[in-house]
Coordinates of C-alpha atoms and ligand atoms in Angstrom, one line a residue:
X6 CA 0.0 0.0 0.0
X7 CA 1.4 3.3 -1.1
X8 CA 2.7 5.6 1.9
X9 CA 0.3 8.9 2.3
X10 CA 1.8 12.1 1.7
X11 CA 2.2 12.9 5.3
X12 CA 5.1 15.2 6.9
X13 CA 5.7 12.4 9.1
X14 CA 8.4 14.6 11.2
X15 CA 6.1 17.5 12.0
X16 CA 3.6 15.8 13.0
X17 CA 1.7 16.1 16.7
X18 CA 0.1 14.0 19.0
X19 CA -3.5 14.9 17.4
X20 CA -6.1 12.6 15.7
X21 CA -5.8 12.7 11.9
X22 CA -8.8 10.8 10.7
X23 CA -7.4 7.3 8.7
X24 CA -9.2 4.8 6.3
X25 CA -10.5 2.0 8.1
X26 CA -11.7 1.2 11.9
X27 CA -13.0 -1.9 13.8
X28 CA -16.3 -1.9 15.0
X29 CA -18.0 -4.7 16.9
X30 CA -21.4 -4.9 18.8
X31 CA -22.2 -6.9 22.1
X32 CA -26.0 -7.4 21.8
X33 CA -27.7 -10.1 23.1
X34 CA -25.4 -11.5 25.2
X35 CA -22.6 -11.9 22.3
X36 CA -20.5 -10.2 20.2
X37 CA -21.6 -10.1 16.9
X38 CA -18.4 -11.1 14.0
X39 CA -16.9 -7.6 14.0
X40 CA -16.1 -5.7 11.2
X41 CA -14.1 -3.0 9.7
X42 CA -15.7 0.3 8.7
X43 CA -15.0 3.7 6.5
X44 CA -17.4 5.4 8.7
X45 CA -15.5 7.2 11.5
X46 CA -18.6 8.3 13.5
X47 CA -21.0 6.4 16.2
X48 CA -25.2 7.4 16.2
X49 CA -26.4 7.2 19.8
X50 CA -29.7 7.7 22.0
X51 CA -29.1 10.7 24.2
X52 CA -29.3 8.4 27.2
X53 CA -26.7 6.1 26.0
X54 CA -24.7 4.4 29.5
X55 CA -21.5 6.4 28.4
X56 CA -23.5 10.0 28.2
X57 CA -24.9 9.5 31.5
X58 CA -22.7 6.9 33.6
X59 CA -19.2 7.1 31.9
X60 CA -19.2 3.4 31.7
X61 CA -15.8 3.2 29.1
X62 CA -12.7 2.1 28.9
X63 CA -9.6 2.3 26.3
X64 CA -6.4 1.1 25.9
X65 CA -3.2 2.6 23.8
X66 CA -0.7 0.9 21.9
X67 CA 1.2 1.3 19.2
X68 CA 2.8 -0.2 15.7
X69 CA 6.6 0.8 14.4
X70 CA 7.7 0.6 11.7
X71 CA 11.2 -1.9 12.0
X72 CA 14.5 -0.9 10.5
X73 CA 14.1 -4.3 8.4
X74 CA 10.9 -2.9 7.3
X75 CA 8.1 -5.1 8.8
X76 CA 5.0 -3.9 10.7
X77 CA 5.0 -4.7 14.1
X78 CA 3.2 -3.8 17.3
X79 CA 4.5 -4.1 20.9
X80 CA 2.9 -6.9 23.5
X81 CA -0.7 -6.2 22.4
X82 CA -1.7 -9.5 24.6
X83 CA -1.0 -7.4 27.4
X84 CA -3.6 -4.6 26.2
X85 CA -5.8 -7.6 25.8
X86 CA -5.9 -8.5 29.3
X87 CA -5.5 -4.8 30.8
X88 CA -9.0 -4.4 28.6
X89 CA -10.6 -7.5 29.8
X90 CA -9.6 -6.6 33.4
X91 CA -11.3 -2.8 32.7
X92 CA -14.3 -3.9 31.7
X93 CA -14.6 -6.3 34.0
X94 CA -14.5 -3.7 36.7
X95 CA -17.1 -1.3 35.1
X96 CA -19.2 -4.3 34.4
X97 CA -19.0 -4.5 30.9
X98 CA -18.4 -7.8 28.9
X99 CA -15.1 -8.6 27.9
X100 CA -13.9 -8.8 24.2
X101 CA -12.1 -12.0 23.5
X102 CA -8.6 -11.2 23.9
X103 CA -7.3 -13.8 20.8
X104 CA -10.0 -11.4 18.8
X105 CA -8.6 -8.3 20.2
X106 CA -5.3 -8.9 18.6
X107 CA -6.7 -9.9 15.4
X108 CA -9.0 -6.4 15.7
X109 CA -5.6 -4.6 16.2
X110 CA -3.8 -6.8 12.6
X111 CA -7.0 -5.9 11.0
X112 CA -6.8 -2.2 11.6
X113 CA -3.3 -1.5 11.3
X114 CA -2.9 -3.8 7.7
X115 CA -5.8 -1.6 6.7
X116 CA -4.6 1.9 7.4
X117 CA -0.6 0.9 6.5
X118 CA -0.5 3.7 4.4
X119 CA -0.9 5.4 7.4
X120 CA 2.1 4.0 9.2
X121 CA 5.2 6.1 9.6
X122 CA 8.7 4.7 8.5
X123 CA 11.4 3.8 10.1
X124 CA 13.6 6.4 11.5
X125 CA 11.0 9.1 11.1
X126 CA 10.5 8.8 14.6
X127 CA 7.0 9.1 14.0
X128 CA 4.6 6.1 14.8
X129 CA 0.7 4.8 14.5
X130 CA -0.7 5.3 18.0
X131 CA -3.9 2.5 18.2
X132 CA -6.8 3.6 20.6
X133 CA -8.9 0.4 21.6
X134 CA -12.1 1.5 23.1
X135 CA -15.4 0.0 24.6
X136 CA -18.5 1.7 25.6
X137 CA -21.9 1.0 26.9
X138 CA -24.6 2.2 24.1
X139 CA -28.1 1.4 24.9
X140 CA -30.4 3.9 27.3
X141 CA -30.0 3.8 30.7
X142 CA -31.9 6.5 33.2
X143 CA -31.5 4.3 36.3
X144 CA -28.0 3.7 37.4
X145 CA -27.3 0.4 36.5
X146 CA -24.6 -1.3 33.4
X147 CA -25.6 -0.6 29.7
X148 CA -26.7 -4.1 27.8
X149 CA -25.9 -3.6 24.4
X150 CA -22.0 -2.2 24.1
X151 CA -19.8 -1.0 20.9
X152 CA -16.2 -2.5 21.2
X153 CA -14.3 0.0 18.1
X154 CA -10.4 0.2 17.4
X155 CA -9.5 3.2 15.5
X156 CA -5.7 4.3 14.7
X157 CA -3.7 7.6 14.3
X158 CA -0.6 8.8 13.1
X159 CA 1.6 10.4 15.9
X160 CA 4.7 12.6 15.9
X161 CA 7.9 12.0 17.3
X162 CA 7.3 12.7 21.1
X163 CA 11.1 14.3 21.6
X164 CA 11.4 16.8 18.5
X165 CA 15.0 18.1 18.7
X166 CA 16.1 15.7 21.9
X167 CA 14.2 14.8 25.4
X168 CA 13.6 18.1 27.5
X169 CA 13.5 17.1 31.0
X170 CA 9.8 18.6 32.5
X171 CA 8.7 19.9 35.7
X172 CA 6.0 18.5 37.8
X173 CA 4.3 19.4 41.1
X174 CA 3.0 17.6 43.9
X175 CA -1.0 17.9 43.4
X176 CA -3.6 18.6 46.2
X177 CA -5.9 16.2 44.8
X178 CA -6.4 12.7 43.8
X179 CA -6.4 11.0 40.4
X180 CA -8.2 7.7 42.3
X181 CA -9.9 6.6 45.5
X182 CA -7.9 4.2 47.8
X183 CA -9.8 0.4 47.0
X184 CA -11.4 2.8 43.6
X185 CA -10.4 2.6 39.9
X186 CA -6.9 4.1 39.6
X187 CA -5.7 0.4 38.5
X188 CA -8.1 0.5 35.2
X189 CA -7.8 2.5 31.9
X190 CA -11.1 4.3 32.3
X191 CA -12.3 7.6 31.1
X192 CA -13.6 8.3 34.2
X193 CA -10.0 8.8 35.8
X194 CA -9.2 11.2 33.4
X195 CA -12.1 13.4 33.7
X196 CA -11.1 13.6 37.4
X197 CA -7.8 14.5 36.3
X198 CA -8.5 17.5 33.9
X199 CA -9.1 20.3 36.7
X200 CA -5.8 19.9 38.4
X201 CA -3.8 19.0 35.2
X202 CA -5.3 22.7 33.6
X203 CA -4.2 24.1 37.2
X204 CA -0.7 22.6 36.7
X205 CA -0.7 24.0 33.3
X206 CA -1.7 27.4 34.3
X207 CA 1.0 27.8 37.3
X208 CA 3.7 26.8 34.3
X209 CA 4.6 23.1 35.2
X210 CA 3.9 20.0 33.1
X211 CA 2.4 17.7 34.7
X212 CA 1.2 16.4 38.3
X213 CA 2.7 14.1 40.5
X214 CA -0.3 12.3 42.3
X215 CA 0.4 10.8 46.2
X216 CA -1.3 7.8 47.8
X217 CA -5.0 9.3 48.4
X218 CA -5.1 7.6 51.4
X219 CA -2.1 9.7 53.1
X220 CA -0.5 11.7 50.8
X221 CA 3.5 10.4 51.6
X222 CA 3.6 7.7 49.0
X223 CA 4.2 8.1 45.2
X224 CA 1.9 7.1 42.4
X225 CA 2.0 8.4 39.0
X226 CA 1.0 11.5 36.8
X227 CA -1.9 11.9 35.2
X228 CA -1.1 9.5 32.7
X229 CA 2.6 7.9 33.6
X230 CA 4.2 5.6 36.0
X231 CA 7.1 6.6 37.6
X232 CA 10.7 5.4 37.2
X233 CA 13.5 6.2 39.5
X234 CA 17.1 5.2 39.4
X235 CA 19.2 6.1 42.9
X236 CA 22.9 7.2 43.1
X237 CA 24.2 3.7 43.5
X238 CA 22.3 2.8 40.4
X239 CA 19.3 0.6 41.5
X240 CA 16.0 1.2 39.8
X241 CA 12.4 2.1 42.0
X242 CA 9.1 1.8 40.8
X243 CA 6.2 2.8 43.3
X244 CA 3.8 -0.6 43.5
X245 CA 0.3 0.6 45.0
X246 CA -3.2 -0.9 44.4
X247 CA -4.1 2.4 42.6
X248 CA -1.6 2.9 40.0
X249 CA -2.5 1.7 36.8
X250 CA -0.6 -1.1 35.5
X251 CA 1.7 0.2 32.8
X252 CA 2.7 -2.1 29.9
X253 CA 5.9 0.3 29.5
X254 CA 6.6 0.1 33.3
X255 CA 6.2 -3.4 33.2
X256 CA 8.9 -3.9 29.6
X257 CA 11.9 -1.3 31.2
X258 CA 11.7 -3.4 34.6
X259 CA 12.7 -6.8 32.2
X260 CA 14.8 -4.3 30.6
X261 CA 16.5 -3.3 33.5
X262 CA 17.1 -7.0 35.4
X263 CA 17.6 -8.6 32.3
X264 CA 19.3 -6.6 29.3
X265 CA 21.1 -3.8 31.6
X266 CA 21.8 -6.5 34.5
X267 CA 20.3 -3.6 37.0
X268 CA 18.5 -4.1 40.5
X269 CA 15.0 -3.3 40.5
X270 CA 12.8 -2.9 43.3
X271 CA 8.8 -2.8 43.2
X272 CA 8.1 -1.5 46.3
X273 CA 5.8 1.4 48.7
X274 CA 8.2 4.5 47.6
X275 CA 7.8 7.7 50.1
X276 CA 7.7 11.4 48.8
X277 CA 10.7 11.8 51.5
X278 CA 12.5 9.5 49.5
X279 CA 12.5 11.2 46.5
X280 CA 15.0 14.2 46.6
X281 CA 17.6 11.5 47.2
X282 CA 17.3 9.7 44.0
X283 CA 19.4 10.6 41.1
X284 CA 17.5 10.3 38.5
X285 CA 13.6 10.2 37.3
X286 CA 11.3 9.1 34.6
X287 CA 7.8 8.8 33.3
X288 CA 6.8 5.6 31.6
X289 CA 4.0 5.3 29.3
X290 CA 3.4 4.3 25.8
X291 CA 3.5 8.2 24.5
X292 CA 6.7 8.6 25.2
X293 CA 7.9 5.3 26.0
X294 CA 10.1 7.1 29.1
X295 CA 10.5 10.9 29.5
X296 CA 12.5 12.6 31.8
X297 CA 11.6 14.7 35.2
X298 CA 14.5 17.5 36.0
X299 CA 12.3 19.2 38.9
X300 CA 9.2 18.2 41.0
X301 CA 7.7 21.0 43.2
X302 CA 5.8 20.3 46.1
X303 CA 4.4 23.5 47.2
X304 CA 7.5 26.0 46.9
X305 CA 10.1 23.2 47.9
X306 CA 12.1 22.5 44.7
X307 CA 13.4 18.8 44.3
X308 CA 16.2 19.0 41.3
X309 CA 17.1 16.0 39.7
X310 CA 20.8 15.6 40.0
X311 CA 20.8 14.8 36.3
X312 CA 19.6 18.1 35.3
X313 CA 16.9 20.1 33.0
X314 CA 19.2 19.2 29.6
X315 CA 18.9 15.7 29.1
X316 CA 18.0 12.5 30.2
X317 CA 19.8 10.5 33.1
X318 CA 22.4 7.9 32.5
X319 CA 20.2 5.4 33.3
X320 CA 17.1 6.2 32.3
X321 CA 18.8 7.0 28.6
X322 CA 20.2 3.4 28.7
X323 CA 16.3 1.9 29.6
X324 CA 14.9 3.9 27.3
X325 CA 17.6 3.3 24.0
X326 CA 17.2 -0.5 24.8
X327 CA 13.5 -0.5 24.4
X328 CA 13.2 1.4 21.4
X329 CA 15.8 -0.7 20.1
X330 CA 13.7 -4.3 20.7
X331 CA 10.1 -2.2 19.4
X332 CA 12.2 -0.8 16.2
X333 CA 13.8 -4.2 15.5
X334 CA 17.2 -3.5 16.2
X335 CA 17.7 -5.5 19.6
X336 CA 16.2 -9.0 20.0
X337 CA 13.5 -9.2 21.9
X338 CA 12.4 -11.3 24.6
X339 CA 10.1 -14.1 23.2
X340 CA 6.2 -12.8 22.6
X341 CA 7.1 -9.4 22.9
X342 CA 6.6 -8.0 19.2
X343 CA 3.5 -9.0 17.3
X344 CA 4.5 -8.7 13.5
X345 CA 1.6 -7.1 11.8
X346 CA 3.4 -7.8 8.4
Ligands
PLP410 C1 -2.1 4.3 30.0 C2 -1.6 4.8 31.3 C3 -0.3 4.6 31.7 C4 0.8 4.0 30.8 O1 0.6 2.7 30.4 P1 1.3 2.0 29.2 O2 0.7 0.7 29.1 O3 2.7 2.0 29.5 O4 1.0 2.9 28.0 C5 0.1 5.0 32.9 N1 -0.8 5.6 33.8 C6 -2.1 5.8 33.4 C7 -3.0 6.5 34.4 C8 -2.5 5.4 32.2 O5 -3.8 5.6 31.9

């Protein structure tokens, strides 16, 4: 399929409307066979479950481009589960995960045009999503639900090299101790959008959310798990019931233990801790990792020691390693790249 005339470089992270989507309907107690579609719109009731209740989820992966020229996307099995686990939380059915990653072929073979090459840093950022459809007035789950995969082209996240951000401390939460911070729902972000314009508005990046329980433990940003590395070189990455289970966080700890032969812990990490670390990083598909210089936690400046110019010895090693296994040019750990074609 011939590549669109795209300026694949100058791209931003911003929906550009491709060829084809997935579509499939749960009706009836079953999905129905599922289908791709030209039409890039959804018709529904004014009382649909996801106007009234936010009952939704998503996921967010992406495929690259390799430097031997295949397709390929990075563990979608995991986004399988991560959905099925979602839904099952917002009590929603769950979509076959085999079927999922055939969805997620499907969609990407049938937008390739749209799929950035190799070294244009650019890539096609997927955006799985399920969503109660039928009315509901009184609170209780939707019974007929749309389960849609639609794709995007996206920018190189770094143009002109990784600028270390600033984030504060935030006054309030993201999610409710024993809520849904641990699911990729709508619902968390909505909660999120006041304090992240707030953060915006007082000039820093991002937010970096505590415990909600206490406020002394780390959790994540808005849309990021942390990464730290300290001075003797070991790597920390908060574990609490109401961080969302990255797939990124997840791939740089293997990374880390098993490619870079570091120490990782997975542990309760306190705020107190934090100005002794040496080095600091946001995981997430977007960015894959992107680099903290400075977190403020109201007027008390903690500054990386590895500065607001680049990223930290470490964190620069994780992050070259696992671009190198999604573009091709490391091998990668068995079941980790799905090859589209
Ligand atoms: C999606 C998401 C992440 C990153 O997860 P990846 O699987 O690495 O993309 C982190 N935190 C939140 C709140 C998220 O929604």
């Amino acid at each position: 399929m011939e590549k669109k005339n795209i300026d694949w470089g100058n791209l931003g992270f911003a929906y550009v409307k491709t060829d084809k989507r997935y579509v499939s309907t749960w009706k009836d107690g079953a999905w129905d066979a599922g289908t791709l579609t030209e039409d890039a719109t959804i018709t529904m009731s004014e009382c649909a479950c996801v106007l009234q209740y936010a009952q939704t989820v998503f996921e967010g992966l992406k495929a690259y481009t390799t430097e031997d020229g295949r397709i390929v996307t990075f563990r979608p099995d995991l986004n399988a589960e991560r959905l099925a686990q979602s839904a099952a939380r917002l009590e929603m059915p769950v979509f076959p995960q085999d079927r999922f990653i055939d969805a997620v072929t499907q969609v990407v073979k049938a937008n390739e045009g749209f799929v950035p090459p190799y070294g244009s840093g650019a890539t096609l950022y997927i955006r799985p999503f399920m969503f109660g459809i039928n009315e509901v007035i009184g609170v209780k789950p939707a019974t007929e639900y749309q389960f849609r995969i639609f794709c995007t082209p996206v920018g190189p996240y770094f143009k002109g090299g990784a600028k270390p951000i600033t984030l504060r401390v935030s006054d309030l939460d993201r999610a409710a101790p024993h809520g849904t911070g641990n699911i990729k729902a709508g619902l968390n972000y909505a909660m999120s959008l006041h304090t992240l314009m707030d953060a915006h508005r007082a000039g820093y990046d991002e937010n970096m959310f505590l415990d909600p329980a206490t406020h002394t433990k780390v959790e994540e940003t808005g849309g990021a798990n942390f990464l730290f590395v300290t001075k003797d070189g070991k790597v920390v990455t908060p574990k609490s019931n109401s961080i969302l289970p990255s797939i990124t966080r997840r791939s740089l700890v293997s990374v880390a233990k098993e490619y870079l032969g570091l120490e990782v812990e997975e542990r309760e990490v306190l705020f107190e801790e934090v100005k002794d670390f040496a080095e600091c990083g946001l995981c997430g598909t977007a960015a894959v990792i992107s680099p903290v210089g400075k977190i403020v936690d109201h007027g008390n400046e903690i500054c990386f020691p590895s500065g607001m110019e680049k990223m930290g010895p470490t964190i620069q090693k994780l992050y070259d390693t696992l671009t190198g296994i999604q573009m091709g040019r490391i091998e990668a750990p068995t079941g980790w790249i799905h090859e589209i074609k």
